[in-house]
Amino acid sequence: MIDINFKNISIESIDLPVGGKRKLSVSVLRADLLHPIISGNKWFKLRFYIEQAKTFSAIATFGGAYSNHMVATAAACNMYGLKGICIVRGEEPSVYSPSLLQAKALGMQLIFVSRKDFEGKEVIKQAYRSKNWFWINEGGYGIEGANGASTLHDYINPHNTHIICATGTGTTFAGLIKKALPHQTVIGINVLKGNTSIINEINNLLTKEEQLKKYSMLHEYHFGGYAKHPKELIDFMNLFWKATSIPSDIVYTGKLFYAVNHLVAQDFFTEHSKLIVIHSGGLQGNYSLPNGILHF
Ligand SMILES: *Cc1c(COP(=O)(O)O)cnc(C)c1O
């Protein structure tokens, strides 16, 4: 049974591994503590979709074999007694990934489609149109997803000047922009390579007024692309663990903390800035690594 406790979420003040004393403060919003498997931000993105879905016969969504969103959706459905379905990219593998096993164990129905067919999401939806399923986009992308993620901002201290998060679809980032106060800048660390058009997808989730808020997306911290994890990243994750006792993952938050450390080292932020970094979870992404590589 899935046990989610919002009281587990806390804020920790940290010292970055970067050398030298800088006159700024860094804290981490530990949304990862919500649950060991369900990424903190995924849960927030889903919360309003789930409410809308209650009158439908099932919730259906899309994801790859390693999708954190798939597992979070499976968990949410399990908790609320809803049937969960995921259209999975690629043929059914002979050995299931940890995420597929988890989703299945939570009662999710998995429907495997070829990579080519997966690209035609509207065609897939049409094929099941008689089913009365509530569809959620891949990654939870959408305005309701952003509204759900915006409630993460309720945990953030108003004195924070910079809110920094990892971005995949940008839905969490958009949600944080929605609630950002006038003196707060939201910074997204893009973990994908070469998808600079993501900023258009984010603007589609924001009103004209929200688009005038202070935010920027940094594209230099992908480490070669989605889920790529060269030694430099792994070494940093171990260093970060040693300095802070906070675990991170190779897909999202390792890159996020690396970026924050690197930006601080370069004096990107003005003195007295108060940074809050969103630990969105995703630690199960490390299961694909051989044992012993990470020190946590
Ligand atoms: C999915 C995910 C993200 C990215 O969230 P988006 O809203 O898609 O940008 C960040 N961190 C973790 C741990 C995730 O699982």
mmCIF file of C-alpha atoms and ligand atoms in Angstrom:
data_model
loop_
_atom_site.group_PDB
_atom_site.id
_atom_site.type_symbol
_atom_site.label_atom_id
_atom_site.label_comp_id
_atom_site.label_asym_id
_atom_site.label_seq_id
_atom_site.Cartn_x
_atom_site.Cartn_y
_atom_site.Cartn_z
ATOM 1 C CA MET A 1 0.000 0.000 0.000
ATOM 2 C CA ILE A 2 1.235 3.459 -0.877
ATOM 3 C CA ASP A 3 1.702 5.772 2.050
ATOM 4 C CA ILE A 4 2.152 9.436 1.261
ATOM 5 C CA ASN A 5 2.692 11.950 4.009
ATOM 6 C CA PHE A 6 3.022 15.599 3.084
ATOM 7 C CA LYS A 7 4.490 16.240 6.536
ATOM 8 C CA ASN A 8 7.619 14.380 5.402
ATOM 9 C CA ILE A 9 8.513 17.309 3.160
ATOM 10 C CA SER A 10 11.061 19.545 4.820
ATOM 11 C CA ILE A 11 13.493 22.339 4.085
ATOM 12 C CA GLU A 12 17.188 21.803 4.758
ATOM 13 C CA SER A 13 19.837 24.431 4.764
ATOM 14 C CA ILE A 14 23.065 23.176 3.131
ATOM 15 C CA ASP A 15 26.688 24.060 2.489
ATOM 16 C CA LEU A 16 27.591 23.401 -1.118
ATOM 17 C CA PRO A 17 30.789 21.474 -1.850
ATOM 18 C CA VAL A 18 32.096 24.533 -3.740
ATOM 19 C CA GLY A 19 35.171 26.005 -2.030
ATOM 20 C CA GLY A 20 35.270 29.417 -0.384
ATOM 21 C CA LYS A 21 32.686 31.253 1.654
ATOM 22 C CA ARG A 22 30.102 33.051 -0.346
ATOM 23 C CA LYS A 23 27.595 35.427 1.087
ATOM 24 C CA LEU A 24 24.492 33.604 0.083
ATOM 25 C CA SER A 25 22.347 30.859 1.526
ATOM 26 C CA VAL A 26 21.217 27.638 -0.101
ATOM 27 C CA SER A 27 18.397 25.424 1.055
ATOM 28 C CA VAL A 28 16.804 22.344 -0.417
ATOM 29 C CA LEU A 29 13.085 21.615 -0.515
ATOM 30 C CA ARG A 30 13.063 17.885 0.197
ATOM 31 C CA ALA A 31 10.019 16.918 -1.879
ATOM 32 C CA ASP A 32 11.890 13.633 -2.421
ATOM 33 C CA LEU A 33 11.000 12.680 1.159
ATOM 34 C CA LEU A 34 7.341 12.405 0.189
ATOM 35 C CA HIS A 35 7.891 8.810 -0.884
ATOM 36 C CA PRO A 36 10.876 6.611 -1.846
ATOM 37 C CA ILE A 37 9.475 5.702 -5.262
ATOM 38 C CA ILE A 38 7.102 8.454 -6.252
ATOM 39 C CA SER A 39 9.024 11.512 -7.350
ATOM 40 C CA GLY A 40 7.924 14.455 -5.241
ATOM 41 C CA ASN A 41 7.076 16.720 -8.119
ATOM 42 C CA LYS A 42 5.192 13.991 -10.010
ATOM 43 C CA TRP A 43 2.743 13.657 -7.194
ATOM 44 C CA PHE A 44 2.091 17.381 -7.133
ATOM 45 C CA LYS A 45 1.598 17.457 -10.913
ATOM 46 C CA LEU A 46 -0.995 14.688 -10.690
ATOM 47 C CA ARG A 47 -3.108 15.974 -7.832
ATOM 48 C CA PHE A 48 -5.650 18.011 -9.835
ATOM 49 C CA TYR A 49 -5.838 15.505 -12.693
ATOM 50 C CA ILE A 50 -6.836 12.831 -10.196
ATOM 51 C CA GLU A 51 -9.710 14.941 -8.933
ATOM 52 C CA GLN A 52 -10.994 15.432 -12.484
ATOM 53 C CA ALA A 53 -10.629 11.736 -13.259
ATOM 54 C CA LYS A 54 -12.893 10.396 -10.542
ATOM 55 C CA THR A 55 -15.944 10.054 -12.772
ATOM 56 C CA PHE A 56 -14.011 8.188 -15.489
ATOM 57 C CA SER A 57 -13.539 4.436 -15.725
ATOM 58 C CA ALA A 58 -9.722 4.691 -15.693
ATOM 59 C CA ILE A 59 -6.748 7.024 -15.933
ATOM 60 C CA ALA A 60 -4.579 6.445 -18.980
ATOM 61 C CA THR A 61 -1.220 8.001 -19.698
ATOM 62 C CA PHE A 62 1.982 7.587 -21.722
ATOM 63 C CA GLY A 63 5.567 6.880 -20.734
ATOM 64 C CA GLY A 64 8.869 5.214 -21.475
ATOM 65 C CA ALA A 65 10.015 2.062 -19.694
ATOM 66 C CA TYR A 66 11.899 4.173 -17.119
ATOM 67 C CA SER A 67 9.245 6.847 -16.640
ATOM 68 C CA ASN A 68 8.897 8.316 -13.140
ATOM 69 C CA HIS A 69 5.560 9.735 -14.245
ATOM 70 C CA MET A 70 4.250 6.246 -15.062
ATOM 71 C CA VAL A 71 5.100 4.972 -11.584
ATOM 72 C CA ALA A 72 3.626 8.045 -9.878
ATOM 73 C CA THR A 73 0.409 7.651 -11.886
ATOM 74 C CA ALA A 74 0.246 3.964 -10.977
ATOM 75 C CA ALA A 75 0.663 4.869 -7.311
ATOM 76 C CA ALA A 76 -1.973 7.606 -7.437
ATOM 77 C CA CYS A 77 -4.476 5.264 -9.083
ATOM 78 C CA ASN A 78 -3.702 2.585 -6.523
ATOM 79 C CA MET A 79 -4.288 5.017 -3.676
ATOM 80 C CA TYR A 80 -7.574 6.359 -4.999
ATOM 81 C CA GLY A 81 -8.951 3.034 -6.161
ATOM 82 C CA LEU A 82 -8.849 4.039 -9.826
ATOM 83 C CA LYS A 83 -7.787 1.814 -12.675
ATOM 84 C CA GLY A 84 -4.472 2.946 -14.153
ATOM 85 C CA ILE A 85 -3.271 2.304 -17.694
ATOM 86 C CA CYS A 86 -0.001 3.264 -19.319
ATOM 87 C CA ILE A 87 0.811 3.207 -23.012
ATOM 88 C CA VAL A 88 4.494 2.292 -22.936
ATOM 89 C CA ARG A 89 6.986 3.271 -25.631
ATOM 90 C CA GLY A 90 8.566 0.261 -27.352
ATOM 91 C CA GLU A 91 7.880 -3.461 -27.571
ATOM 92 C CA GLU A 92 7.384 -5.401 -24.355
ATOM 93 C CA PRO A 93 10.877 -6.217 -23.016
ATOM 94 C CA SER A 94 11.747 -9.739 -21.860
ATOM 95 C CA VAL A 95 13.152 -8.241 -18.655
ATOM 96 C CA TYR A 96 11.099 -5.448 -17.101
ATOM 97 C CA SER A 97 12.812 -2.264 -15.894
ATOM 98 C CA PRO A 98 12.406 -1.436 -12.177
ATOM 99 C CA SER A 99 9.818 1.211 -13.137
ATOM 100 C CA LEU A 100 7.750 -1.237 -15.180
ATOM 101 C CA LEU A 101 7.866 -3.775 -12.339
ATOM 102 C CA GLN A 102 6.788 -1.121 -9.878
ATOM 103 C CA ALA A 103 3.918 0.121 -12.053
ATOM 104 C CA LYS A 104 2.726 -3.419 -12.602
ATOM 105 C CA ALA A 105 2.939 -4.246 -8.900
ATOM 106 C CA LEU A 106 0.745 -1.223 -8.231
ATOM 107 C CA GLY A 107 -1.894 -2.735 -10.509
ATOM 108 C CA MET A 108 -1.280 -0.665 -13.599
ATOM 109 C CA GLN A 109 -2.190 -2.152 -16.961
ATOM 110 C CA LEU A 110 0.717 -1.758 -19.390
ATOM 111 C CA ILE A 111 0.079 -1.530 -23.109
ATOM 112 C CA PHE A 112 3.269 -1.695 -25.161
ATOM 113 C CA VAL A 113 3.351 0.027 -28.563
ATOM 114 C CA SER A 114 6.175 0.402 -31.057
ATOM 115 C CA ARG A 115 8.297 3.539 -30.861
ATOM 116 C CA LYS A 116 6.782 4.677 -34.154
ATOM 117 C CA ASP A 117 3.186 4.211 -33.012
ATOM 118 C CA PHE A 118 4.000 5.917 -29.702
ATOM 119 C CA GLU A 119 4.649 9.131 -31.639
ATOM 120 C CA GLY A 120 1.017 9.151 -32.814
ATOM 121 C CA LYS A 121 -0.608 9.769 -29.464
ATOM 122 C CA GLU A 122 -3.830 11.158 -30.898
ATOM 123 C CA VAL A 123 -4.243 8.018 -33.017
ATOM 124 C CA ILE A 124 -3.787 5.871 -29.900
ATOM 125 C CA LYS A 125 -6.368 7.899 -27.981
ATOM 126 C CA GLN A 126 -8.793 7.553 -30.876
ATOM 127 C CA ALA A 127 -8.356 3.781 -30.864
ATOM 128 C CA TYR A 128 -9.569 3.675 -27.245
ATOM 129 C CA ARG A 129 -12.181 6.418 -27.519
ATOM 130 C CA SER A 130 -15.083 4.135 -26.563
ATOM 131 C CA LYS A 131 -13.459 3.434 -23.179
ATOM 132 C CA ASN A 132 -14.258 6.543 -21.104
ATOM 133 C CA TRP A 133 -10.642 6.858 -19.977
ATOM 134 C CA PHE A 134 -9.246 10.086 -18.554
ATOM 135 C CA TRP A 135 -6.051 10.864 -20.464
ATOM 136 C CA ILE A 136 -3.007 12.498 -18.924
ATOM 137 C CA ASN A 137 -0.191 13.658 -21.206
ATOM 138 C CA GLU A 138 3.262 12.103 -21.085
ATOM 139 C CA GLY A 139 5.142 13.516 -18.086
ATOM 140 C CA GLY A 140 1.940 15.078 -16.749
ATOM 141 C CA TYR A 141 2.453 18.034 -19.080
ATOM 142 C CA GLY A 142 -0.480 20.458 -19.075
ATOM 143 C CA ILE A 143 -2.052 23.394 -17.288
ATOM 144 C CA GLU A 144 -3.629 21.262 -14.557
ATOM 145 C CA GLY A 145 -0.239 19.617 -14.057
ATOM 146 C CA ALA A 146 1.374 23.034 -13.681
ATOM 147 C CA ASN A 147 -1.371 24.142 -11.284
ATOM 148 C CA GLY A 148 -0.742 21.049 -9.177
ATOM 149 C CA ALA A 149 3.026 21.658 -9.218
ATOM 150 C CA SER A 150 2.434 25.294 -8.286
ATOM 151 C CA THR A 151 1.315 24.110 -4.847
ATOM 152 C CA LEU A 152 4.963 23.132 -4.211
ATOM 153 C CA HIS A 153 5.486 26.863 -3.868
ATOM 154 C CA ASP A 154 3.430 26.818 -0.659
ATOM 155 C CA TYR A 155 6.442 25.191 1.035
ATOM 156 C CA ILE A 156 8.832 27.918 -0.058
ATOM 157 C CA ASN A 157 9.803 30.690 2.306
ATOM 158 C CA PRO A 158 8.807 34.135 0.958
ATOM 159 C CA HIS A 159 12.320 35.415 1.672
ATOM 160 C CA ASN A 160 13.820 33.118 -0.978
ATOM 161 C CA THR A 161 15.100 35.061 -3.975
ATOM 162 C CA HIS A 162 15.798 32.208 -6.421
ATOM 163 C CA ILE A 163 13.858 28.988 -6.946
ATOM 164 C CA ILE A 164 15.792 26.382 -8.909
ATOM 165 C CA CYS A 165 14.445 23.103 -10.306
ATOM 166 C CA ALA A 166 15.321 20.396 -12.831
ATOM 167 C CA THR A 167 13.150 20.419 -15.942
ATOM 168 C CA GLY A 168 11.960 17.664 -18.239
ATOM 169 C CA THR A 169 8.626 18.738 -19.715
ATOM 170 C CA GLY A 170 8.874 22.062 -17.847
ATOM 171 C CA THR A 171 5.507 21.582 -16.153
ATOM 172 C CA THR A 172 6.964 21.856 -12.638
ATOM 173 C CA PHE A 173 8.975 24.908 -13.681
ATOM 174 C CA ALA A 174 5.828 26.549 -15.097
ATOM 175 C CA GLY A 175 3.960 25.816 -11.867
ATOM 176 C CA LEU A 176 6.665 27.467 -9.784
ATOM 177 C CA ILE A 177 6.599 30.524 -12.066
ATOM 178 C CA LYS A 178 2.835 30.801 -11.565
ATOM 179 C CA LYS A 179 3.215 31.288 -7.819
ATOM 180 C CA ALA A 180 6.556 33.137 -7.801
ATOM 181 C CA LEU A 181 6.561 36.420 -5.888
ATOM 182 C CA PRO A 182 7.725 39.615 -7.602
ATOM 183 C CA HIS A 183 11.220 39.429 -6.044
ATOM 184 C CA GLN A 184 11.689 35.732 -6.916
ATOM 185 C CA THR A 185 13.426 34.402 -10.020
ATOM 186 C CA VAL A 186 12.716 30.837 -11.128
ATOM 187 C CA ILE A 187 15.592 28.994 -12.813
ATOM 188 C CA GLY A 188 15.111 25.726 -14.689
ATOM 189 C CA ILE A 189 17.968 23.306 -15.336
ATOM 190 C CA ASN A 190 17.136 21.527 -18.571
ATOM 191 C CA VAL A 191 18.217 17.859 -18.371
ATOM 192 C CA LEU A 192 17.495 17.256 -22.053
ATOM 193 C CA LYS A 193 19.860 18.174 -24.848
ATOM 194 C CA GLY A 194 18.918 20.445 -27.705
ATOM 195 C CA ASN A 195 15.238 20.937 -26.910
ATOM 196 C CA THR A 196 15.472 24.702 -26.673
ATOM 197 C CA SER A 197 11.891 24.912 -27.993
ATOM 198 C CA ILE A 198 10.803 23.799 -24.513
ATOM 199 C CA ILE A 199 10.426 27.456 -23.611
ATOM 200 C CA ASN A 200 7.457 27.659 -26.033
ATOM 201 C CA GLU A 201 5.847 24.662 -24.328
ATOM 202 C CA ILE A 202 6.323 26.365 -20.982
ATOM 203 C CA ASN A 203 4.831 29.624 -22.235
ATOM 204 C CA ASN A 204 1.771 27.643 -23.340
ATOM 205 C CA LEU A 205 1.189 26.813 -19.667
ATOM 206 C CA LEU A 206 1.448 30.450 -18.542
ATOM 207 C CA THR A 207 -0.897 33.395 -18.871
ATOM 208 C CA LYS A 208 0.333 36.634 -20.481
ATOM 209 C CA GLU A 209 0.891 38.133 -17.009
ATOM 210 C CA GLU A 210 2.770 35.063 -15.761
ATOM 211 C CA GLN A 211 5.014 35.239 -18.826
ATOM 212 C CA LEU A 212 6.230 38.637 -17.597
ATOM 213 C CA LYS A 213 7.606 37.145 -14.369
ATOM 214 C CA LYS A 214 11.316 36.555 -13.787
ATOM 215 C CA TYR A 215 12.454 33.168 -15.036
ATOM 216 C CA SER A 216 15.147 31.590 -17.137
ATOM 217 C CA MET A 217 16.062 28.164 -18.403
ATOM 218 C CA LEU A 218 19.682 27.014 -18.527
ATOM 219 C CA HIS A 219 20.568 24.518 -21.246
ATOM 220 C CA GLU A 220 24.233 23.765 -20.450
ATOM 221 C CA TYR A 221 23.826 21.083 -17.777
ATOM 222 C CA HIS A 222 22.457 18.059 -19.668
ATOM 223 C CA PHE A 223 25.762 16.087 -19.503
ATOM 224 C CA GLY A 224 25.280 14.726 -23.004
ATOM 225 C CA GLY A 225 21.517 14.218 -22.903
ATOM 226 C CA TYR A 226 18.631 12.677 -21.043
ATOM 227 C CA ALA A 227 19.792 10.054 -18.479
ATOM 228 C CA LYS A 228 23.415 10.360 -19.673
ATOM 229 C CA HIS A 229 25.691 10.183 -16.650
ATOM 230 C CA PRO A 230 29.403 10.615 -17.320
ATOM 231 C CA LYS A 231 31.911 10.100 -14.519
ATOM 232 C CA GLU A 232 32.073 13.824 -13.806
ATOM 233 C CA LEU A 233 28.402 13.761 -12.813
ATOM 234 C CA ILE A 234 28.728 10.621 -10.677
ATOM 235 C CA ASP A 235 31.781 12.068 -8.925
ATOM 236 C CA PHE A 236 29.864 15.243 -8.160
ATOM 237 C CA MET A 237 26.879 13.302 -6.813
ATOM 238 C CA ASN A 238 29.191 11.475 -4.408
ATOM 239 C CA LEU A 239 30.846 14.744 -3.407
ATOM 240 C CA PHE A 240 27.459 16.355 -2.868
ATOM 241 C CA TRP A 241 26.371 13.428 -0.714
ATOM 242 C CA LYS A 242 29.530 13.758 1.373
ATOM 243 C CA ALA A 243 28.975 17.486 1.870
ATOM 244 C CA THR A 244 25.230 17.456 2.528
ATOM 245 C CA SER A 245 24.032 13.858 3.170
ATOM 246 C CA ILE A 246 21.481 14.442 0.413
ATOM 247 C CA PRO A 247 21.181 11.721 -2.246
ATOM 248 C CA SER A 248 20.517 12.725 -5.846
ATOM 249 C CA ASP A 249 19.695 10.877 -9.064
ATOM 250 C CA ILE A 250 21.516 10.621 -12.378
ATOM 251 C CA VAL A 251 18.608 11.841 -14.533
ATOM 252 C CA TYR A 252 17.397 15.010 -12.835
ATOM 253 C CA THR A 253 18.590 16.128 -9.443
ATOM 254 C CA GLY A 254 22.298 15.210 -9.816
ATOM 255 C CA LYS A 255 22.416 17.623 -12.760
ATOM 256 C CA LEU A 256 20.406 20.169 -10.817
ATOM 257 C CA PHE A 257 22.736 20.227 -7.817
ATOM 258 C CA TYR A 258 25.788 20.198 -10.081
ATOM 259 C CA ALA A 259 24.392 23.267 -11.856
ATOM 260 C CA VAL A 260 23.669 25.094 -8.611
ATOM 261 C CA ASN A 261 27.160 24.390 -7.304
ATOM 262 C CA HIS A 262 28.723 25.467 -10.597
ATOM 263 C CA LEU A 263 26.674 28.672 -10.800
ATOM 264 C CA VAL A 264 27.570 29.603 -7.235
ATOM 265 C CA ALA A 265 31.261 28.906 -7.938
ATOM 266 C CA GLN A 266 31.043 31.332 -10.855
ATOM 267 C CA ASP A 267 29.363 34.010 -8.727
ATOM 268 C CA PHE A 268 26.253 33.869 -10.916
ATOM 269 C CA PHE A 269 24.115 35.007 -7.980
ATOM 270 C CA THR A 270 24.486 38.363 -6.259
ATOM 271 C CA GLU A 271 25.527 38.516 -2.600
ATOM 272 C CA HIS A 272 22.820 37.767 -0.066
ATOM 273 C CA SER A 273 20.742 35.748 -2.509
ATOM 274 C CA LYS A 274 18.661 33.086 -0.802
ATOM 275 C CA LEU A 275 18.397 30.065 -3.044
ATOM 276 C CA ILE A 276 15.909 27.263 -2.684
ATOM 277 C CA VAL A 277 16.573 24.155 -4.753
ATOM 278 C CA ILE A 278 13.706 21.749 -5.375
ATOM 279 C CA HIS A 279 14.690 18.140 -4.712
ATOM 280 C CA SER A 280 12.072 16.508 -6.919
ATOM 281 C CA GLY A 281 13.050 12.919 -6.049
ATOM 282 C CA GLY A 282 13.642 10.374 -8.796
ATOM 283 C CA LEU A 283 16.131 8.351 -6.771
ATOM 284 C CA GLN A 284 14.874 5.095 -8.271
ATOM 285 C CA GLY A 285 16.530 6.281 -11.494
ATOM 286 C CA ASN A 286 19.812 5.134 -9.900
ATOM 287 C CA TYR A 287 18.701 1.476 -9.861
ATOM 288 C CA SER A 288 20.103 1.052 -13.361
ATOM 289 C CA LEU A 289 23.654 1.721 -12.102
ATOM 290 C CA PRO A 290 25.954 -1.108 -11.026
ATOM 291 C CA ASN A 291 26.309 -1.433 -7.247
ATOM 292 C CA GLY A 292 29.037 0.568 -5.536
ATOM 293 C CA ILE A 293 29.309 3.435 -8.017
ATOM 294 C CA LEU A 294 27.321 5.741 -5.786
ATOM 295 C CA HIS A 295 28.289 6.052 -2.128
ATOM 296 C CA PHE A 296 24.674 6.152 -0.955
HETATM 297 C C1 LIG B 1 9.883 14.223 -13.967
HETATM 298 C C2 LIG B 1 10.897 14.782 -13.066
HETATM 299 C C3 LIG B 1 11.349 16.109 -13.218
HETATM 300 C C4 LIG B 1 10.893 17.002 -14.340
HETATM 301 O O1 LIG B 1 9.608 17.519 -14.157
HETATM 302 P P1 LIG B 1 8.862 18.287 -15.325
HETATM 303 O O2 LIG B 1 7.661 18.849 -14.683
HETATM 304 O O3 LIG B 1 8.516 17.283 -16.390
HETATM 305 O O4 LIG B 1 9.779 19.322 -15.883
HETATM 306 C C5 LIG B 1 12.279 16.581 -12.311
HETATM 307 N N1 LIG B 1 12.750 15.789 -11.326
HETATM 308 C C6 LIG B 1 12.355 14.511 -11.171
HETATM 309 C C7 LIG B 1 12.954 13.693 -10.086
HETATM 310 C C8 LIG B 1 11.417 13.973 -12.026
HETATM 311 O O5 LIG B 1 11.035 12.687 -11.865
#
